[in-house]
Short mmCIF file of C-alpha atoms in Angstrom, two decimals:
data_model
loop_
_atom_site.label_atom_id
_atom_site.label_comp_id
_atom_site.label_asym_id
_atom_site.label_seq_id
_atom_site.Cartn_x
_atom_site.Cartn_y
_atom_site.Cartn_z
CA ALA G 1 79.16 119.75 76.81
CA GLN G 2 76.60 121.64 74.80
CA SER G 3 77.85 123.38 71.65
CA VAL G 4 76.42 125.52 68.89
CA THR G 5 77.43 125.69 65.22
CA GLN G 6 76.59 128.67 63.05
CA LEU G 7 77.43 127.59 59.54
CA ASP G 8 77.73 130.99 57.96
CA SER G 9 80.04 133.70 59.26
CA GLN G 10 78.76 136.32 56.88
CA VAL G 11 75.46 136.64 54.96
CA PRO G 12 75.00 139.55 52.53
CA VAL G 13 71.48 140.14 51.19
CA PHE G 14 69.58 142.83 49.39
CA GLU G 15 66.81 144.77 51.10
CA GLU G 16 63.40 143.07 50.98
CA ALA G 17 64.93 139.70 50.24
CA PRO G 18 64.29 136.68 52.50
CA VAL G 19 67.07 135.42 54.77
CA GLU G 20 67.89 132.34 56.78
CA LEU G 21 70.65 132.18 59.35
CA ARG G 22 71.52 128.61 60.24
CA CYS G 23 72.16 127.20 63.70
CA ASN G 24 72.74 123.66 64.80
CA TYR G 25 73.28 122.50 68.40
CA SER G 26 74.62 119.41 70.04
CA SER G 27 71.94 117.01 71.12
CA SER G 28 70.73 116.87 74.68
CA VAL G 29 67.77 115.54 76.64
CA SER G 30 66.34 118.98 77.17
CA VAL G 31 67.40 122.14 75.49
CA TYR G 32 66.67 125.83 75.65
CA LEU G 33 67.62 127.85 72.54
CA PHE G 34 68.14 131.54 71.96
CA TRP G 35 68.99 134.04 69.31
CA TYR G 36 70.76 137.22 70.40
CA VAL G 37 71.43 140.23 68.15
CA GLN G 38 74.22 142.79 68.35
CA TYR G 39 73.60 145.96 66.40
CA PRO G 40 76.65 148.12 65.53
CA ASN G 41 78.08 149.81 68.66
CA GLN G 42 75.47 148.23 70.89
CA GLY G 43 75.36 145.42 73.47
CA LEU G 44 73.90 141.97 72.84
CA GLN G 45 70.14 141.77 73.22
CA LEU G 46 67.69 138.86 73.13
CA LEU G 47 65.86 138.45 69.86
CA LEU G 48 63.82 135.34 70.62
CA LYS G 49 63.94 132.13 72.58
CA TYR G 50 62.55 128.58 72.63
CA LEU G 51 61.94 127.03 76.08
CA SER G 52 59.00 124.69 75.46
CA GLY G 53 55.65 124.48 73.71
CA SER G 54 55.22 125.60 70.12
CA THR G 55 58.31 124.92 68.04
CA LEU G 56 57.90 128.13 66.07
CA VAL G 57 58.84 131.30 67.98
CA GLU G 58 58.66 134.86 66.73
CA SER G 59 60.25 138.21 67.53
CA ILE G 60 58.53 141.56 67.53
CA ASN G 61 60.45 142.73 64.42
CA GLY G 62 59.40 139.93 62.06
CA PHE G 63 62.07 137.28 62.71
CA GLU G 64 61.09 133.71 63.48
CA ALA G 65 62.92 130.52 64.39
CA GLU G 66 61.82 126.92 64.39
CA PHE G 67 63.06 124.33 66.82
CA ASN G 68 63.62 121.10 64.93
CA LYS G 69 64.56 118.32 67.35
CA SER G 70 65.23 115.66 64.69
CA GLN G 71 67.68 117.90 62.87
CA THR G 72 69.00 119.58 66.07
CA SER G 73 68.52 122.92 64.39
CA PHE G 74 67.13 126.35 65.33
CA HIS G 75 67.45 128.34 62.09
CA LEU G 76 66.47 132.05 62.09
CA ARG G 77 64.37 133.37 59.23
CA LYS G 78 62.85 136.61 58.01
CA PRO G 79 60.73 136.83 54.81
CA SER G 80 61.76 140.40 53.98
CA VAL G 81 64.78 142.16 55.54
CA HIS G 82 65.38 145.86 56.12
CA ILE G 83 68.57 147.87 56.14
CA SER G 84 68.09 148.19 59.88
CA ASP G 85 68.44 144.41 60.32
CA THR G 86 72.17 144.75 59.60
CA ALA G 87 73.78 143.27 62.71
CA GLU G 88 75.57 140.22 64.03
CA TYR G 89 73.35 137.36 65.15
CA PHE G 90 74.36 134.81 67.74
CA CYS G 91 72.67 131.45 68.40
CA ALA G 92 72.96 130.15 71.95
CA VAL G 93 72.02 127.09 73.99
CA ILE G 94 71.76 126.59 77.67
CA SER G 95 74.40 124.22 79.05
CA THR G 96 73.49 122.52 82.29
CA GLN G 97 76.81 120.72 82.75
CA GLY G 98 78.25 120.69 86.21
CA GLY G 99 75.04 121.74 87.91
CA SER G 100 75.08 125.31 86.70
CA GLU G 101 73.27 126.90 83.81
CA LYS G 102 75.09 129.09 81.37
CA LEU G 103 74.62 130.28 77.81
CA VAL G 104 76.92 128.78 75.24
CA PHE G 105 77.18 130.88 72.09
CA GLY G 106 77.94 130.14 68.47
CA LYS G 107 80.56 132.17 66.61
CA GLY G 108 77.98 134.51 65.14
CA THR G 109 76.68 135.37 61.68
CA LYS G 110 77.17 138.84 60.35
CA LEU G 111 74.09 139.86 58.36
CA THR G 112 74.59 142.78 55.96
CA VAL G 113 71.52 144.18 54.21
CA ASN G 114 72.38 146.16 51.12
CA PRO G 115 70.06 148.66 49.35
CA GLY F 1 70.44 152.46 86.17
CA ALA F 2 68.20 151.21 83.42
CA GLY F 3 70.69 148.77 81.95
CA VAL F 4 73.93 146.90 82.68
CA SER F 5 76.75 149.38 82.97
CA GLN F 6 80.41 148.46 82.34
CA THR F 7 83.46 150.61 82.95
CA PRO F 8 85.80 151.44 81.46
CA SER F 9 84.47 151.13 77.91
CA ASN F 10 88.04 151.03 76.66
CA LYS F 11 91.28 150.08 78.42
CA VAL F 12 94.72 150.06 76.91
CA THR F 13 97.47 148.61 79.06
CA GLU F 14 100.94 147.20 78.81
CA LYS F 15 101.86 143.53 79.02
CA GLY F 16 102.39 142.53 82.66
CA LYS F 17 100.13 145.14 84.18
CA TYR F 18 97.12 144.59 86.41
CA VAL F 19 93.58 145.48 85.18
CA GLU F 20 90.18 145.78 86.82
CA LEU F 21 86.93 145.84 84.84
CA ARG F 22 83.74 146.79 86.60
CA CYS F 23 80.12 145.72 86.07
CA ASP F 24 77.03 147.35 87.51
CA PRO F 25 74.06 145.03 86.86
CA ILE F 26 70.42 145.88 86.61
CA SER F 27 69.00 146.61 90.08
CA GLY F 28 67.41 143.52 91.60
CA HIS F 29 69.10 141.05 89.27
CA THR F 30 70.61 138.25 91.40
CA ALA F 31 72.58 136.49 88.64
CA LEU F 32 75.63 138.04 86.99
CA TYR F 33 77.77 136.62 84.21
CA TRP F 34 81.12 137.52 82.65
CA TYR F 35 81.91 136.61 79.06
CA ARG F 36 84.87 137.31 76.81
CA GLN F 37 84.52 137.98 73.07
CA SER F 38 87.54 137.83 70.84
CA LEU F 39 87.53 139.15 67.29
CA GLY F 40 85.46 136.91 65.03
CA GLN F 41 84.26 134.73 67.85
CA GLY F 42 81.10 134.40 69.89
CA PRO F 43 81.01 135.31 73.59
CA GLU F 44 82.94 132.79 75.68
CA PHE F 45 81.74 132.10 79.22
CA LEU F 46 84.06 133.01 82.05
CA ILE F 47 82.20 133.01 85.39
CA TYR F 48 78.67 133.19 86.79
CA PHE F 49 77.56 134.61 90.15
CA GLN F 50 74.31 133.83 92.00
CA GLY F 51 74.22 136.54 94.66
CA THR F 52 77.67 136.97 96.19
CA GLY F 53 79.01 133.55 95.38
CA ALA F 54 80.57 132.27 92.22
CA ALA F 55 78.29 129.47 91.15
CA ASP F 56 80.45 128.44 88.24
CA ASP F 57 83.95 129.72 87.45
CA SER F 58 84.86 126.93 85.02
CA GLY F 59 85.43 129.35 82.19
CA LEU F 60 88.20 131.35 83.80
CA PRO F 61 91.21 130.56 81.58
CA ASN F 62 93.86 130.53 84.34
CA ASP F 63 94.69 131.82 87.83
CA ARG F 64 95.55 135.28 86.48
CA PHE F 65 91.78 135.86 86.19
CA PHE F 66 89.62 136.47 89.22
CA ALA F 67 86.18 138.01 89.78
CA VAL F 68 84.37 139.18 92.88
CA ARG F 69 80.89 140.38 93.76
CA PRO F 70 81.14 141.16 97.49
CA GLU F 71 77.69 142.66 98.06
CA GLY F 72 75.74 140.78 95.46
CA SER F 73 75.46 143.71 93.11
CA VAL F 74 78.54 145.27 91.45
CA SER F 75 81.18 142.86 90.18
CA THR F 76 84.81 143.39 89.32
CA LEU F 77 86.83 141.20 86.94
CA LYS F 78 90.53 141.30 87.80
CA ILE F 79 93.33 140.27 85.48
CA GLN F 80 96.86 140.01 86.78
CA ARG F 81 100.05 140.10 84.72
CA THR F 82 98.17 140.81 81.52
CA GLU F 83 99.21 139.12 78.28
CA ARG F 84 98.64 140.15 74.69
CA GLY F 85 96.29 137.19 74.30
CA ASP F 86 94.00 138.77 76.94
CA SER F 87 93.01 141.46 74.46
CA ALA F 88 89.26 141.10 73.86
CA VAL F 89 85.91 142.66 74.67
CA TYR F 90 84.79 141.63 78.17
CA LEU F 91 81.02 141.38 78.46
CA CYS F 92 78.91 141.44 81.60
CA ALA F 93 75.32 140.31 81.75
CA SER F 94 72.71 140.03 84.51
CA SER F 95 69.40 138.27 84.94
CA ARG F 96 66.64 137.87 87.44
CA GLY F 97 68.10 134.59 88.57
CA GLN F 98 65.52 132.31 87.04
CA GLY F 99 68.30 130.05 85.89
CA GLY F 100 69.14 129.69 82.24
CA THR F 101 65.54 130.10 81.15
CA GLY F 102 65.58 133.76 81.98
CA GLU F 103 66.75 136.50 79.66
CA LEU F 104 70.27 137.79 79.99
CA PHE F 105 70.76 141.57 79.72
CA PHE F 106 74.18 142.52 78.45
CA GLY F 107 76.27 145.59 78.88
CA GLU F 108 78.13 147.19 75.97
CA GLY F 109 81.38 145.61 77.09
CA SER F 110 84.88 146.75 78.10
CA ARG F 111 87.37 146.56 75.25
CA LEU F 112 90.77 145.55 76.65
CA THR F 113 93.95 146.05 74.55
CA VAL F 114 97.19 144.67 75.91
CA LEU F 115 100.25 146.14 74.10
#
């Protein structure tokens, strides 16, 4: 079965600093990868996804993630974070086991941006 | 409505009681998912509907848990003889039914506390 590992449960950073949230997935023949974000008191929402094509994908608010097949990674990065980026970030992979498709999530990384 | 709606937002019940959690998906979305999120964990898959039928219920922890979607829209997650370990946030999501490559839209969740 597919699985996702998020190596850091909490990441504190200062405003305007760069950040990287790490994600590794179990290997599979084909893989679709996602980052979801949960802002305080809100539901999960899609941040970005990799389905095929360019290995570098971007979100509208400056985050990017790179699919690295050899390292089975999909790390999330932002060169300069804002206070408003404080949230919990979940990496997810599609599992196609058993003929159905479902998202399998990592445990999440809580990003706290301090002034 | 504009988004996925879940009711109740909070439910406190006593051990042994029966609980129903409701999910109203985005209009026109054929796929509906239930996840459970315990403290400090990522969302854990429970069940997935395509239309009225459960396409994958492999995540339901035991036979105390059951979910229905009789008309292919609203879904109800039913928990019998609740236990303290059932306490969690129950998340519902819907998608256009493109399979796992489509975006999942999540509700804000129903927080269940079993005393």
